[in-house]
XYZ file of C-alpha atoms in Angstrom:
408
model
C 124.648 77.148 112.472
C 121.295 76.606 110.736
C 121.085 76.901 106.978
C 119.754 80.247 105.837
C 120.480 83.101 103.517
C 123.330 84.393 105.573
C 123.703 87.634 103.651
C 120.607 89.112 105.301
C 119.261 89.344 108.828
C 115.758 88.000 109.419
C 114.586 91.094 111.240
C 115.607 93.444 108.409
C 112.746 92.713 106.037
C 112.942 95.776 103.798
C 110.616 95.597 100.823
C 112.666 95.816 97.636
C 109.807 97.610 95.932
C 110.747 100.648 97.993
C 113.525 101.021 95.434
C 110.791 102.345 93.160
C 110.794 105.692 94.920
C 114.497 106.035 94.250
C 114.128 104.891 90.630
C 111.389 107.423 90.008
C 113.481 110.247 91.462
C 116.423 109.281 89.251
C 114.201 109.250 86.172
C 112.864 112.685 87.073
C 116.398 114.003 87.473
C 117.490 112.525 84.140
C 114.487 113.967 82.338
C 115.224 117.444 83.695
C 118.910 117.525 82.805
C 119.496 120.725 80.888
C 121.929 120.655 77.990
C 123.284 123.952 76.753
C 122.767 124.446 73.095
C 122.109 127.359 70.774
C 120.299 127.951 67.570
C 123.163 126.350 65.673
C 122.804 123.038 67.497
C 121.668 120.486 64.973
C 118.288 118.847 65.156
C 120.032 115.470 65.093
C 121.968 116.262 68.285
C 118.865 117.442 70.133
C 116.994 114.286 69.120
C 119.880 112.074 70.231
C 120.000 113.663 73.687
C 116.249 113.208 74.126
C 116.488 109.553 73.103
C 119.390 109.031 75.510
C 117.291 110.396 78.407
C 114.443 108.080 77.504
C 116.789 105.080 77.201
C 118.412 105.768 80.586
C 115.085 106.085 82.351
C 113.774 102.920 80.675
C 116.770 100.923 81.904
C 116.319 102.181 85.466
C 112.613 101.357 85.566
C 113.203 97.957 83.940
C 115.633 97.005 86.693
C 113.161 98.263 89.285
C 110.331 96.143 87.853
C 112.518 93.048 87.824
C 113.394 93.593 91.481
C 109.765 94.150 92.490
C 108.531 91.039 90.695
C 111.163 88.819 92.253
C 110.355 85.457 93.753
C 110.560 84.735 96.671
C 108.770 87.777 98.036
C 110.497 87.428 101.414
C 111.845 84.816 103.828
C 112.406 84.427 107.561
C 113.390 81.881 110.189
C 110.352 80.268 111.816
C 112.385 78.188 114.279
C 116.038 77.133 114.341
C 116.752 75.177 111.130
C 113.297 75.996 109.708
C 113.146 78.636 106.954
C 109.864 80.007 105.562
C 109.926 81.282 101.987
C 106.941 83.305 100.763
C 106.299 82.872 97.031
C 103.975 84.378 94.466
C 103.749 81.443 92.083
C 106.395 82.542 89.573
C 109.793 80.945 88.967
C 112.513 81.853 91.418
C 115.468 80.709 93.488
C 116.298 80.765 97.182
C 120.019 80.479 98.051
C 121.161 78.418 101.031
C 124.627 77.962 102.486
C 126.200 75.098 104.374
C 129.258 76.570 106.129
C 128.101 80.180 106.248
C 127.298 82.817 103.660
C 128.079 82.083 99.998
C 130.840 84.706 100.179
C 132.424 82.976 103.163
C 132.263 79.651 101.390
C 134.383 80.927 98.510
C 137.078 82.072 100.935
C 137.264 78.745 102.772
C 139.558 75.898 101.789
C 138.884 73.570 98.911
C 136.962 71.220 101.202
C 133.881 73.411 100.744
C 133.725 72.144 97.156
C 133.437 68.600 98.464
C 130.081 69.318 100.130
C 127.251 67.104 98.876
C 123.632 68.285 99.077
C 120.563 66.146 99.597
C 116.877 66.997 99.363
C 114.618 64.702 101.379
C 117.462 62.166 101.433
C 118.078 62.186 97.672
C 121.521 63.352 96.446
C 121.394 66.562 94.368
C 123.666 67.570 91.484
C 124.612 70.895 93.104
C 127.792 70.849 95.183
C 129.761 73.266 97.286
C 128.909 75.675 100.064
C 126.090 77.372 98.130
C 122.835 75.760 97.036
C 119.948 77.256 95.059
C 116.452 76.046 95.944
C 114.341 76.053 92.787
C 110.938 77.695 93.361
C 107.962 77.108 91.094
C 104.377 77.771 92.207
C 104.179 76.108 95.651
C 107.022 73.657 94.988
C 110.545 73.852 96.367
C 110.003 73.023 100.018
C 111.834 70.127 101.585
C 114.398 68.875 104.066
C 117.793 70.070 102.796
C 120.995 68.600 104.231
C 124.651 69.064 103.348
C 127.281 66.368 103.912
C 130.953 65.652 103.555
C 131.914 63.165 100.865
C 132.116 60.452 103.529
C 128.396 61.035 104.243
C 128.800 62.808 107.586
C 126.163 65.494 108.207
C 127.405 69.094 108.264
C 124.204 71.126 108.445
C 120.500 70.957 107.682
C 117.312 72.990 107.377
C 113.665 72.533 106.496
C 112.380 74.919 103.830
C 108.646 75.622 104.118
C 106.722 77.330 101.331
C 104.120 79.971 102.147
C 101.986 81.105 99.257
C 101.003 84.737 98.824
C 98.347 85.616 101.426
C 95.981 86.751 98.674
C 95.616 83.118 97.596
C 92.894 80.864 98.938
C 93.768 79.028 102.143
C 94.299 75.300 101.706
C 95.241 73.614 104.988
C 92.384 74.512 107.379
C 88.689 74.977 106.612
C 86.299 77.519 108.095
C 83.761 76.616 110.771
C 80.065 77.441 110.750
C 81.000 80.807 112.281
C 83.123 81.556 109.187
C 86.354 81.438 111.141
C 89.355 79.120 111.016
C 90.066 79.116 114.761
C 87.439 78.574 117.454
C 88.592 79.681 120.911
C 86.718 79.080 124.172
C 87.357 79.530 127.888
C 85.521 77.684 130.683
C 86.138 80.468 133.196
C 88.260 83.536 133.946
C 91.277 81.703 135.372
C 93.422 82.487 132.320
C 93.042 79.158 130.515
C 91.509 78.770 127.050
C 91.386 76.342 124.139
C 91.520 76.899 120.382
C 90.460 74.236 117.902
C 90.387 73.926 114.109
C 89.368 71.591 111.297
C 91.879 70.178 108.838
C 91.169 70.113 105.140
C 90.606 66.417 104.492
C 93.061 66.543 101.572
C 95.817 68.383 103.451
C 96.009 67.141 107.023
C 99.161 68.512 108.633
C 100.658 69.370 112.001
C 101.425 72.403 114.129
C 104.691 74.099 113.175
C 104.623 77.087 115.569
C 102.360 78.664 118.182
C 102.658 82.362 119.035
C 100.547 83.655 121.939
C 100.689 86.898 123.870
C 98.982 90.102 124.910
C 98.678 92.864 122.316
C 100.898 95.750 123.378
C 103.538 98.153 122.093
C 106.242 95.720 123.111
C 108.024 93.503 120.631
C 106.584 90.120 119.721
C 106.741 87.395 122.314
C 109.675 84.988 122.135
C 108.409 81.419 121.740
C 110.121 78.061 122.159
C 109.002 74.443 122.103
C 109.795 71.230 123.929
C 109.608 68.824 120.995
C 109.202 65.720 123.173
C 106.063 67.032 124.898
C 104.856 69.464 122.213
C 104.656 72.152 124.905
C 105.180 75.762 123.858
C 106.118 78.772 125.961
C 105.827 82.409 124.831
C 107.188 85.214 126.982
C 107.283 88.988 126.673
C 107.330 91.960 128.981
C 103.528 91.856 129.276
C 102.694 88.158 129.456
C 103.884 84.611 129.899
C 101.882 81.893 128.136
C 102.250 78.133 128.010
C 100.450 76.000 125.402
C 100.203 72.335 124.505
C 98.870 70.489 121.468
C 96.422 67.636 122.000
C 97.374 64.142 120.839
C 95.096 64.341 117.791
C 96.541 67.645 116.574
C 93.158 69.395 116.435
C 93.376 71.675 119.474
C 95.724 73.678 121.657
C 95.277 74.457 125.351
C 96.891 77.637 126.656
C 97.272 79.417 129.968
C 98.279 82.976 130.792
C 100.540 82.457 133.788
C 100.367 86.145 134.749
C 96.601 86.575 134.424
C 94.627 87.873 137.411
C 90.913 86.983 137.144
C 89.902 89.826 139.497
C 91.598 92.583 137.491
C 90.178 94.321 134.446
C 91.406 92.763 131.217
C 92.905 95.702 129.300
C 94.879 94.013 126.537
C 93.546 91.445 124.105
C 95.097 88.029 123.660
C 96.418 87.176 120.211
C 96.945 83.644 118.933
C 98.857 82.874 115.731
C 98.976 79.278 114.599
C 101.427 78.080 111.936
C 100.497 74.727 110.405
C 102.408 72.736 107.801
C 101.723 69.753 105.562
C 103.828 66.782 104.514
C 104.369 68.629 101.212
C 106.203 71.418 103.142
C 103.429 73.967 102.636
C 102.879 76.323 105.585
C 100.060 78.735 106.441
C 99.330 80.891 109.470
C 95.976 81.684 111.090
C 95.356 84.335 113.736
C 92.689 85.354 116.226
C 92.376 88.147 118.803
C 90.007 88.253 121.774
C 89.352 89.095 125.388
C 88.554 86.190 127.716
C 85.137 87.767 128.332
C 84.384 87.370 124.607
C 85.115 83.653 124.468
C 84.058 82.478 127.939
C 81.471 79.693 127.830
C 80.431 77.959 131.083
C 80.285 74.198 131.274
C 76.889 72.498 131.499
C 74.998 72.844 134.777
C 73.960 69.729 136.711
C 70.210 69.435 137.316
C 68.481 67.210 139.856
C 64.860 66.701 140.910
C 64.036 67.718 144.480
C 60.413 66.552 144.375
C 57.543 66.394 141.894
C 57.359 70.166 141.596
C 60.878 71.367 142.345
C 64.240 71.087 140.583
C 67.632 72.396 141.563
C 71.005 72.928 139.952
C 74.381 74.320 140.930
C 77.093 76.352 139.272
C 79.484 74.318 137.087
C 82.421 73.133 139.202
C 84.819 74.648 136.650
C 83.325 78.147 136.913
C 85.289 80.942 138.593
C 84.582 81.774 142.212
C 83.350 83.481 144.303
C 80.035 83.306 142.473
C 79.019 86.697 143.854
C 81.915 88.208 141.856
C 81.344 85.972 138.791
C 77.528 85.643 138.696
C 75.717 83.574 136.074
C 72.363 84.089 134.402
C 70.273 80.971 133.799
C 67.715 80.270 131.124
C 65.004 77.697 131.888
C 62.816 76.019 129.285
C 59.838 73.881 130.288
C 58.272 71.310 127.946
C 54.745 69.868 128.141
C 55.501 67.155 125.611
C 58.304 64.661 125.587
C 60.627 64.116 122.656
C 61.681 60.470 122.778
C 63.264 60.422 119.316
C 65.157 63.682 119.671
C 68.943 63.761 119.897
C 68.699 67.020 121.807
C 65.219 67.706 123.249
C 66.323 71.171 124.369
C 66.849 72.386 120.803
C 64.516 70.157 118.783
C 61.344 70.684 120.822
C 59.285 73.823 121.287
C 59.187 74.871 124.941
C 55.964 75.937 126.595
C 57.735 78.653 128.547
C 61.227 80.215 128.783
C 62.378 82.100 131.876
C 65.528 83.986 132.860
C 66.653 83.777 136.495
C 69.661 84.931 138.541
C 71.217 82.973 141.401
C 74.578 83.192 143.122
C 74.382 79.884 144.979
C 72.433 76.636 144.761
C 69.476 77.276 142.491
C 65.977 75.933 143.037
C 63.013 76.398 140.747
C 59.365 75.373 140.907
C 58.264 73.874 137.586
C 54.816 73.941 136.028
C 52.415 71.165 136.967
C 52.070 69.891 133.384
C 55.784 70.110 132.517
C 57.320 66.789 131.446
C 60.896 68.013 130.883
C 63.121 70.941 131.813
C 66.251 72.363 130.181
C 68.688 74.790 131.815
C 71.725 76.656 130.473
C 73.949 79.440 131.807
C 76.004 82.444 130.695
C 78.019 85.211 132.300
C 75.572 87.681 133.804
C 77.836 90.699 133.306
C 78.849 90.422 129.650
C 77.424 89.330 126.344
C 79.235 86.008 126.123
C 78.162 82.562 124.961
C 75.544 80.340 126.540
C 76.576 76.966 127.885
C 75.187 73.821 126.308
C 71.729 72.817 127.501
C 71.299 70.436 130.446
C 68.186 68.247 130.177
C 66.041 66.577 132.856
C 62.979 64.388 132.269
C 60.516 64.728 135.126
C 59.141 61.553 136.735
C 55.834 63.069 137.771
C 53.700 61.182 135.247
C 55.138 57.821 136.208
C 54.242 58.404 139.850
C 50.680 59.338 138.905
C 50.359 56.095 136.949
C 51.541 54.103 139.979
C 48.928 55.841 142.145
C 46.174 55.009 139.644
C 47.265 51.366 139.559
C 47.236 51.219 143.361
C 43.663 52.558 143.463
C 42.527 50.028 140.840
C 44.171 47.262 142.863
């Protein structure tokens, strides 16, 4: 049995601040209590009754405010033996139990009092079935274990701290597109990748991946193979498998039930939970259709002759090409750019054309063109362009050889 607050079920996350409605109703009832008195009732008695109403209502609202300002705000099980506690920065406590609920522990034999607690391997002063995790700001997370006096392990859990969502994120940093997660697909086969950038001061690791199709069904049930870091998420609408790359900067996912020839009705959602060595956890989410994130791989260009080039669809692109057509953009350059890292973006083209092909593509270039760049995008939706492919034409070198032959 994993450690947890056994007196509550994870799925029953009822906000305690809802008690406020009840408290307000009680105060209204108290304030409207009618006391029978006549003209002979003393002023002192009337004043005392009024004060008593005010005192009663004050006590009720005071209790309500204490409940609403409690810390932690809520808690839930992320994975077996992993408990997430959401805090608001104030002082608080989170109870854990070793053999069951704190109530059960008091009814067990005296051996429950012999339980020794450790936090991150260090023996704690608290003993017995119950343990109170001390919460202060973002502190309190750790690996909590309970043992018999002989040192044998009885139970364990990892407590992760999640700060209030209104606080600034700390683990990942935004990209140039002002987003934490960048998701791309090479085609419509149901595979996609999501990457992120760690904050250089808080590099962590993936704690949980949740992936599915947005629907009225309940959330997908996810599990992980720890040895391979492979995740599976299944629901009535989808079945996804994901893996984390060896550097911990990207996940690769596949929708096992996706049909590339059918209309995509439901969006995909991705929720990534990441944690640090300091037991801080944050979650980041993204929703999309594959058509919104599809980005073809680079096309391969070759030179047919001095005036003709050709290229083909990326080998990773979905087929048949007549059903998944691409639009190509061609840029021709009259001047070379020897010192450029990327001539396609750092030089000014003489001419830009848009063409459509569904097979091998051939194009006649301008006579004075010294370089050509080609990129592709889905012809049927407003998706991303591929990266540029660059080809330097050899026409000028051949002309020089001809001139040298004539001089010879």
